[in-house]
Amino acid sequence: MDALTMQHMSAMPAPTWRWLRMNDTAIEIPQGLERVGGTEIEAEDALLDTTATFEGAVAELQERLDAARGGRGEKSGTADSRASVRAAKLAAEDIADLDTPALSRYQRRAALEEDAGDIARAFETGIGADARSYLGFIAGGAITLATAAGAEGQATVRITGEQGGAAAASVDVVAEANSTFNLVISLDGVIEGARPAQDAASESLGLIGSELRVFAGVNARVNITVYITADDAFTVLDDSGYVLDEGARVTVRHVVLGGAHTATGLAADLRGDTARMDIDTRYLASAVETRDFNYIIRQRGRKTISNMDANGVLTGCAKKVLRGTIDLVHGCKGSEGTERETVLLASKGVDNKTVPVILCDEDDVAGNHGATIGHVRPEQLFYLGCRGLSEEAAEVLFITAKLEDAALSAPDDAIRHNVMRLGSALVADFEYFEDEDLEEDVA
């Protein structure tokens, strides 16, 4: 496979920070990769033996919404008469009108999208359409996991990379009304033996990826957990998109610990009233690794709630960008969105960029964001030094704490083993104490 560079990936909806050159990113695919297997699906037959499709679920939601408002666009009984929509339509037809407001390219696109009300056309993933197409090609086709109305389901998808190969999975999840679905995704890969000197951590030897589409039906509960534990020989892409119906609750947990270059993208469309999206991200980057996150939550339904929480540690000369966008779309009255991040810069050579954005086109809503970013204070290092810990040892201490937390909360033994293996590669004599070990020590 020839070398490939995907431009303008993980782009923020509005180029708010383009002047700082961190509105998007370029993703370099290693040269000479061969498409390989390496994907395992662990799921009950009932989840796989289904006629449900993501497109079908979206179409059913579209029919209900169209019926509720009497059609779409100008045919709707509640057509949008705002000046911004009128200006966008005139601009699309290349008609000049001095009585309409001037709009940016993003504002025109957003206004037309809101007026059209087309869920399928508005669907997006966090990294972008090019990455979605590439991962779908590598995966060789999508696998659909679906729960029946009121049922419960659980599945695990494991993608394992190998040197010189590109391994990916494409998964669609359809959680019918009042159902509960738990999905675990493991992205892991190891290069055995010594690596050539030119293959530094900044040069990938393989690719691992997952492409996920999730539809959460009325009052459905969906829990997604993603662990990235690949070693520093891999580029890892984790791309996902969500559509939430009325009263749906989706919880996403991202644990990003390994990989030379990782790109994690998520886009969510809270289309139904009272829908809720919670994202909890934990990450670690060491040496010269890079981490790129892009989260987009569009709150379209009334009284929707979104929460983004991120907590990470950067060491060595690692680089990280986290773009978080909450879009409070016109019509989402009573909605609330919050994004928070805590970053520990454990060494002086790291490069951190935190980019929180809240877009708002509605009153009677609340948008909150905040970030806590800082180095270890000199007095803290002095305190540790007085107890025999050098600055390097203190850095290892922070890495160990992040790895221990990931190991203790791992969803199964296989993923816990992956965390332990990665921890042993980063920290000499790495180990963690399970709850029963602590109870024995107390006894």
Short mmCIF file of C-alpha atoms in Angstrom, two decimals, residues 49 57 81 98 106 232:
data_model
loop_
_atom_site.label_atom_id
_atom_site.label_comp_id
_atom_site.label_asym_id
_atom_site.label_seq_id
_atom_site.Cartn_x
_atom_site.Cartn_y
_atom_site.Cartn_z
CA ASP A 49 -28.22 -12.56 13.86
CA ALA A 57 -32.79 2.96 12.41
CA SER A 81 -37.96 31.89 9.13
CA LEU A 98 -28.25 43.83 1.43
CA TYR A 106 -19.64 27.58 8.54
CA ASP A 232 5.09 2.71 20.05
#
